[in-house]
């Protein structure tokens, strides 16, 4: 964890958003894999980690604004636990590591919360997508799970998003560290991607590199020659010479900050002409994003500008037609890029996704589009110095989507359906890097950029 002063400052800033009532931040519990004593690898809740830094399961932090106290709830290790799991710090020691002055047994938390509710004190929670957390919280409050949303506080979500969105120097150092390890993962994948290799061998090497550094991947890696399947976690194919391999993988830093990079490159080291043209178009898309990213611009605008480059480029290749501005306004380009340009990155790969994507990516000024493609843009709002985000344009040929749109002649003024038959088995290309918005513009995270130009990617194997 960071120095306790960092967590104390974060907690003080959170408390400044509220004047009365209670705020409860719950940590995660062990989650059984096959049985209670055989659990998934433990990963602390990211907001709890942000405000406490404590990585053990079974903790909760209560801010009592009325009493001006913060209390860490948990338990001291039993002798039995110490026999099976070795020395475990006491609750007081763990609280001290985070600069928290008060501790209490977790078994006392339910009564305290239920008394507060009975007295009419507001009790505020964050949402959680983990079922065991929702069960725990409902038990604590003495309510049915279905009633939990009444305790999920928009005020609290907004405060946490405001704080976590702007990364401090200590977080940026972690994100650089994650990106540096990400560089090693992607270079290793490139070296391995020879004809005859299986996708799972590369995915396994990514896991191994992370594990050998004492880390974990920040999400299940995507290693696929079917890049058109956006979140393809199947790793079953043997690589063939001339195919494009898409590797979308990230890793956590020591303190759990994520990287998230994608590279797409030819198995065997040579792009064919069609692959190269479309690959260079994706690079032009990302270059356009980097021309624009700076504080003050909305990411929705950056996304739109990138889609224009995509539509112009596809028109030049004979795959789209008509006025690119009109095509993008109509959403026709989304046949080829049905996802958003990027998302916030931090302690989560899609940072703060658990708190509700619209609270993270949108605000009173910028609302999520309802249009297919653009509605999947996770981040639309105005960029600020200290935001960290991904830039990940792509171009995909998704047979089911093409077939449906062609049957409906959707956007037929803009899409050259007659040319798409040749591309149904093309696959997909995505290129993704991680970016820090700075006072004057932006910089990439990590000290070295993963090879990305055609020259860098060809002839490597
Ligand atoms: N790895 C998923 C994404 O890039 O958003
Ligand atoms: Mn990714
Ligand atoms: Mn991403």
mmCIF file of C-alpha atoms in Angstrom, residues 24 26-32 110 113-114 125-149:
data_model
loop_
_atom_site.group_PDB
_atom_site.id
_atom_site.type_symbol
_atom_site.label_atom_id
_atom_site.label_comp_id
_atom_site.label_asym_id
_atom_site.label_seq_id
_atom_site.Cartn_x
_atom_site.Cartn_y
_atom_site.Cartn_z
ATOM 1 C CA UNK A 24 -20.182 2.748 4.440
ATOM 2 C CA UNK A 26 -17.389 -2.403 2.133
ATOM 3 C CA UNK A 27 -14.341 -4.432 1.229
ATOM 4 C CA UNK A 28 -14.653 -7.747 -0.584
ATOM 5 C CA UNK A 29 -14.939 -11.198 0.949
ATOM 6 C CA UNK A 30 -13.314 -14.403 -0.154
ATOM 7 C CA UNK A 31 -15.335 -15.836 -3.009
ATOM 8 C CA UNK A 32 -15.649 -19.634 -3.209
ATOM 9 C CA UNK A 110 -25.292 -4.466 11.685
ATOM 10 C CA UNK A 113 -26.389 0.614 11.080
ATOM 11 C CA UNK A 114 -29.889 -0.525 11.982
ATOM 12 C CA UNK A 125 -23.564 2.767 0.132
ATOM 13 C CA UNK A 126 -21.851 2.255 -3.198
ATOM 14 C CA UNK A 127 -23.330 -0.265 -5.639
ATOM 15 C CA UNK A 128 -21.605 -3.623 -6.012
ATOM 16 C CA UNK A 129 -21.946 -6.232 -8.712
ATOM 17 C CA UNK A 130 -20.643 -9.008 -6.431
ATOM 18 C CA UNK A 131 -23.564 -11.092 -5.209
ATOM 19 C CA UNK A 132 -21.926 -11.906 -1.875
ATOM 20 C CA UNK A 133 -21.411 -8.187 -1.186
ATOM 21 C CA UNK A 134 -25.049 -7.450 -1.872
ATOM 22 C CA UNK A 135 -26.093 -10.285 0.435
ATOM 23 C CA UNK A 136 -23.757 -9.006 3.150
ATOM 24 C CA UNK A 137 -24.992 -5.432 2.825
ATOM 25 C CA UNK A 138 -28.650 -6.461 2.890
ATOM 26 C CA UNK A 139 -27.976 -8.496 6.043
ATOM 27 C CA UNK A 140 -26.173 -5.572 7.641
ATOM 28 C CA UNK A 141 -29.081 -3.254 6.990
ATOM 29 C CA UNK A 142 -31.730 -5.840 7.893
ATOM 30 C CA UNK A 143 -33.428 -5.516 4.496
ATOM 31 C CA UNK A 144 -34.187 -7.589 1.388
ATOM 32 C CA UNK A 145 -31.611 -7.421 -1.422
ATOM 33 C CA UNK A 146 -34.247 -5.803 -3.625
ATOM 34 C CA UNK A 147 -34.306 -2.839 -1.218
ATOM 35 C CA UNK A 148 -30.542 -2.190 -1.432
ATOM 36 C CA UNK A 149 -30.822 0.412 -4.231
#
